[in-house]
């Protein structure tokens, strides 16, 4: 049982380049999330999708876009990467309303030069 | 928005010691979870505990929702307990969680 799978695990970009982080879960969860983790700042919510077909902004959405492609997949796109987006990105999922235990992927380390 | 404060920010223990980690939050919540991030970065859910007390082996947690705090107890600590412990709270539909800044625990042999 793979749980939550993120790709890529590591990526180096130059300022202005674009990229997409992929996330897939095989637990039939309804809700999916993207967080970023910076030193000393805990995890901050970027975007989330409460259910297939819906997406909402979190605490720090600027500079990002998301797509809930289907129930399994939730991607995060950086259209024009900036050094401030250097971070570790985590995807997570949970079953949805009433059963909210969060399961995380292994993380994606992104460096923007 | 809701504020989440964890204390202490870091903690060093000898193997076998006990510890208590605290999480204060500024508003009513309907979801509170504790996570452990190991030294390799993996985040593991420890407890889903919006109220009451739960125990899992050497770990236990108590949330007093009316007083807006939660405690995580680690007994007989082991070196494998090292890492960062996060408290996260939620108060809206969809399970959205806001994280505290964590407590970094180091257990020495």
GROMACS .gro file of C-alpha atoms in nm:
model
  222
    1UNK     CA    1   0.000   0.000   0.000
    2UNK     CA    2   0.184   0.312  -0.124
    3UNK     CA    3  -0.021   0.577   0.067
    4UNK     CA    4   0.071   0.925  -0.060
    5UNK     CA    5   0.333   0.941  -0.336
    6UNK     CA    6   0.508   1.263  -0.438
    7UNK     CA    7   0.732   1.327  -0.735
    8UNK     CA    8   0.998   1.446  -0.780
    9UNK     CA    9   1.182   1.405  -0.449
   10UNK     CA   10   1.441   1.668  -0.538
   11UNK     CA   11   1.445   1.949  -0.795
   12UNK     CA   12   1.669   2.245  -0.869
   13UNK     CA   13   1.526   2.532  -1.075
   14UNK     CA   14   1.650   2.865  -1.198
   15UNK     CA   15   1.453   3.179  -1.119
   16UNK     CA   16   1.165   3.215  -1.364
   17UNK     CA   17   1.141   2.849  -1.460
   18UNK     CA   18   0.818   2.659  -1.413
   19UNK     CA   19   0.752   2.314  -1.275
   20UNK     CA   20   0.477   2.091  -1.141
   21UNK     CA   21   0.491   1.878  -0.829
   22UNK     CA   22   0.280   1.565  -0.858
   23UNK     CA   23   0.092   1.393  -0.577
   24UNK     CA   24  -0.117   1.077  -0.583
   25UNK     CA   25  -0.290   0.881  -0.309
   26UNK     CA   26  -0.429   0.529  -0.325
   27UNK     CA   27  -0.642   0.537  -0.008
   28UNK     CA   28  -0.963   0.663  -0.173
   29UNK     CA   29  -0.939   0.983   0.031
   30UNK     CA   30  -1.162   1.276  -0.055
   31UNK     CA   31  -0.943   1.563   0.068
   32UNK     CA   32  -0.589   1.653  -0.038
   33UNK     CA   33  -0.347   1.926   0.070
   34UNK     CA   34  -0.021   2.095  -0.022
   35UNK     CA   35   0.203   2.231   0.257
   36UNK     CA   36   0.544   2.393   0.253
   37UNK     CA   37   0.797   2.362   0.533
   38UNK     CA   38   1.063   2.623   0.596
   39UNK     CA   39   1.318   2.619   0.879
   40UNK     CA   40   1.168   2.746   1.205
   41UNK     CA   41   0.823   2.803   1.054
   42UNK     CA   42   0.649   2.469   1.082
   43UNK     CA   43   0.421   2.368   0.795
   44UNK     CA   44   0.209   2.622   0.615
   45UNK     CA   45  -0.090   2.533   0.400
   46UNK     CA   46  -0.063   2.645   0.036
   47UNK     CA   47  -0.381   2.502  -0.120
   48UNK     CA   48  -0.624   2.227  -0.044
   49UNK     CA   49  -0.899   2.032  -0.213
   50UNK     CA   50  -1.181   1.925   0.015
   51UNK     CA   51  -1.323   1.698  -0.253
   52UNK     CA   52  -1.279   1.615  -0.619
   53UNK     CA   53  -1.357   1.919  -0.830
   54UNK     CA   54  -1.293   2.180  -0.560
   55UNK     CA   55  -0.982   2.372  -0.458
   56UNK     CA   56  -0.929   2.649  -0.202
   57UNK     CA   57  -0.649   2.877  -0.094
   58UNK     CA   58  -0.462   2.816   0.227
   59UNK     CA   59  -0.231   3.046   0.424
   60UNK     CA   60   0.033   3.108   0.155
   61UNK     CA   61  -0.115   3.059  -0.196
   62UNK     CA   62   0.065   3.338  -0.384
   63UNK     CA   63   0.288   3.212  -0.666
   64UNK     CA   64   0.121   2.871  -0.686
   65UNK     CA   65  -0.161   2.703  -0.874
   66UNK     CA   66  -0.318   2.363  -0.816
   67UNK     CA   67  -0.520   2.109  -1.009
   68UNK     CA   68  -0.730   1.830  -0.864
   69UNK     CA   69  -0.701   1.608  -1.168
   70UNK     CA   70  -0.920   1.332  -1.027
   71UNK     CA   71  -0.988   1.181  -0.687
   72UNK     CA   72  -0.636   1.032  -0.666
   73UNK     CA   73  -0.420   1.317  -0.794
   74UNK     CA   74  -0.351   1.673  -0.679
   75UNK     CA   75  -0.074   1.871  -0.848
   76UNK     CA   76   0.102   2.193  -0.745
   77UNK     CA   77   0.242   2.423  -1.013
   78UNK     CA   78   0.497   2.701  -0.987
   79UNK     CA   79   0.455   2.917  -1.297
   80UNK     CA   80   0.760   3.138  -1.245
   81UNK     CA   81   0.978   3.011  -0.964
   82UNK     CA   82   1.138   3.255  -0.719
   83UNK     CA   83   1.415   3.196  -0.460
   84UNK     CA   84   1.153   3.253  -0.186
   85UNK     CA   85   0.987   2.930  -0.302
   86UNK     CA   86   1.290   2.726  -0.199
   87UNK     CA   87   1.137   2.488   0.051
   88UNK     CA   88   1.031   2.134   0.125
   89UNK     CA   89   0.683   2.063  -0.008
   90UNK     CA   90   0.453   1.804   0.144
   91UNK     CA   91   0.136   1.659   0.001
   92UNK     CA   92  -0.119   1.509   0.239
   93UNK     CA   93  -0.462   1.352   0.229
   94UNK     CA   94  -0.744   1.246   0.459
   95UNK     CA   95  -1.076   1.072   0.417
   96UNK     CA   96  -1.272   1.398   0.453
   97UNK     CA   97  -1.535   1.532   0.689
   98UNK     CA   98  -1.567   1.340   1.015
   99UNK     CA   99  -1.245   1.136   0.977
  100UNK     CA  100  -0.966   1.384   0.951
  101UNK     CA  101  -0.644   1.198   1.033
  102UNK     CA  102  -0.386   1.335   0.791
  103UNK     CA  103  -0.144   1.113   0.599
  104UNK     CA  104   0.165   1.277   0.448
  105UNK     CA  105   0.385   1.199   0.153
  106UNK     CA  106   0.764   1.184   0.187
  107UNK     CA  107   0.819   1.541   0.071
  108UNK     CA  108   0.977   1.715  -0.228
  109UNK     CA  109   1.283   1.935  -0.175
  110UNK     CA  110   1.286   2.228  -0.418
  111UNK     CA  111   1.574   2.472  -0.459
  112UNK     CA  112   1.534   2.784  -0.671
  113UNK     CA  113   1.859   2.954  -0.767
  114UNK     CA  114  -0.667   3.342   1.203
  115UNK     CA  115  -0.612   3.083   1.468
  116UNK     CA  116  -0.274   3.087   1.644
  117UNK     CA  117  -0.092   2.771   1.755
  118UNK     CA  118   0.196   2.792   2.002
  119UNK     CA  119   0.411   2.498   2.106
  120UNK     CA  120   0.649   2.479   2.399
  121UNK     CA  121   0.928   2.426   2.463
  122UNK     CA  122   1.085   2.499   2.121
  123UNK     CA  123   1.356   2.242   2.187
  124UNK     CA  124   1.432   1.979   2.445
  125UNK     CA  125   1.728   1.753   2.519
  126UNK     CA  126   1.673   1.435   2.723
  127UNK     CA  127   1.872   1.139   2.841
  128UNK     CA  128   1.737   0.806   2.728
  129UNK     CA  129   1.479   0.680   2.977
  130UNK     CA  130   1.357   1.024   3.085
  131UNK     CA  131   0.998   1.144   3.060
  132UNK     CA  132   0.878   1.464   2.894
  133UNK     CA  133   0.569   1.676   2.837
  134UNK     CA  134   0.514   1.887   2.525
  135UNK     CA  135   0.248   2.155   2.522
  136UNK     CA  136   0.029   2.304   2.248
  137UNK     CA  137  -0.183   2.616   2.308
  138UNK     CA  138  -0.435   2.740   2.054
  139UNK     CA  139  -0.622   3.066   2.036
  140UNK     CA  140  -0.972   2.961   1.931
  141UNK     CA  141  -1.218   2.672   1.950
  142UNK     CA  142  -1.122   2.379   1.731
  143UNK     CA  143  -1.289   2.061   1.614
  144UNK     CA  144  -0.971   1.886   1.510
  145UNK     CA  145  -0.634   1.849   1.682
  146UNK     CA  146  -0.356   1.615   1.578
  147UNK     CA  147  -0.002   1.544   1.693
  148UNK     CA  148   0.269   1.449   1.443
  149UNK     CA  149   0.627   1.328   1.469
  150UNK     CA  150   0.877   1.428   1.201
  151UNK     CA  151   1.175   1.193   1.213
  152UNK     CA  152   1.530   1.302   1.129
  153UNK     CA  153   1.475   1.189   0.768
  154UNK     CA  154   1.182   1.426   0.728
  155UNK     CA  155   0.893   1.178   0.732
  156UNK     CA  156   0.577   1.304   0.907
  157UNK     CA  157   0.381   1.045   1.101
  158UNK     CA  158   0.046   1.099   1.268
  159UNK     CA  159   0.059   1.014   1.639
  160UNK     CA  160  -0.284   1.110   1.765
  161UNK     CA  161  -0.612   1.252   1.645
  162UNK     CA  162  -0.737   1.408   1.970
  163UNK     CA  163  -0.980   1.703   1.954
  164UNK     CA  164  -1.071   1.631   2.318
  165UNK     CA  165  -1.004   1.379   2.593
  166UNK     CA  166  -0.712   1.146   2.650
  167UNK     CA  167  -0.555   0.872   2.438
  168UNK     CA  168  -0.260   0.641   2.490
  169UNK     CA  169  -0.045   0.449   2.245
  170UNK     CA  170   0.239   0.259   2.409
  171UNK     CA  171   0.482   0.505   2.569
  172UNK     CA  172   0.301   0.803   2.422
  173UNK     CA  173  -0.016   0.962   2.549
  174UNK     CA  174  -0.201   1.284   2.474
  175UNK     CA  175  -0.461   1.494   2.648
  176UNK     CA  176  -0.662   1.780   2.502
  177UNK     CA  177  -0.863   2.018   2.721
  178UNK     CA  178  -1.067   2.190   2.453
  179UNK     CA  179  -1.241   2.431   2.690
  180UNK     CA  180  -0.903   2.565   2.804
  181UNK     CA  181  -0.751   2.552   2.455
  182UNK     CA  182  -0.447   2.336   2.513
  183UNK     CA  183  -0.315   1.990   2.446
  184UNK     CA  184  -0.030   1.794   2.604
  185UNK     CA  185   0.181   1.514   2.458
  186UNK     CA  186   0.353   1.287   2.711
  187UNK     CA  187   0.653   1.075   2.622
  188UNK     CA  188   0.759   0.825   2.885
  189UNK     CA  189   1.084   0.625   2.902
  190UNK     CA  190   1.219   0.811   2.600
  191UNK     CA  191   1.432   0.631   2.341
  192UNK     CA  192   1.678   0.766   2.085
  193UNK     CA  193   1.425   0.681   1.815
  194UNK     CA  194   1.189   0.940   1.968
  195UNK     CA  195   1.421   1.215   1.843
  196UNK     CA  196   1.282   1.453   1.584
  197UNK     CA  197   1.029   1.734   1.573
  198UNK     CA  198   0.683   1.707   1.726
  199UNK     CA  199   0.409   1.915   1.570
  200UNK     CA  200   0.066   2.004   1.696
  201UNK     CA  201  -0.191   2.093   1.430
  202UNK     CA  202  -0.544   2.227   1.478
  203UNK     CA  203  -0.846   2.263   1.255
  204UNK     CA  204  -1.174   2.445   1.284
  205UNK     CA  205  -1.334   2.430   0.940
  206UNK     CA  206  -1.493   2.173   0.714
  207UNK     CA  207  -1.256   1.980   0.491
  208UNK     CA  208  -1.001   1.896   0.756
  209UNK     CA  209  -0.776   2.197   0.695
  210UNK     CA  210  -0.506   2.204   0.965
  211UNK     CA  211  -0.289   2.487   1.095
  212UNK     CA  212   0.046   2.377   1.237
  213UNK     CA  213   0.247   2.503   1.529
  214UNK     CA  214   0.619   2.562   1.490
  215UNK     CA  215   0.710   2.237   1.658
  216UNK     CA  216   0.919   2.111   1.949
  217UNK     CA  217   1.255   1.965   1.851
  218UNK     CA  218   1.339   1.671   2.075
  219UNK     CA  219   1.683   1.514   2.101
  220UNK     CA  220   1.720   1.197   2.308
  221UNK     CA  221   2.080   1.114   2.401
  222UNK     CA  222   2.194   0.755   2.471
   0.00000   0.00000   0.00000
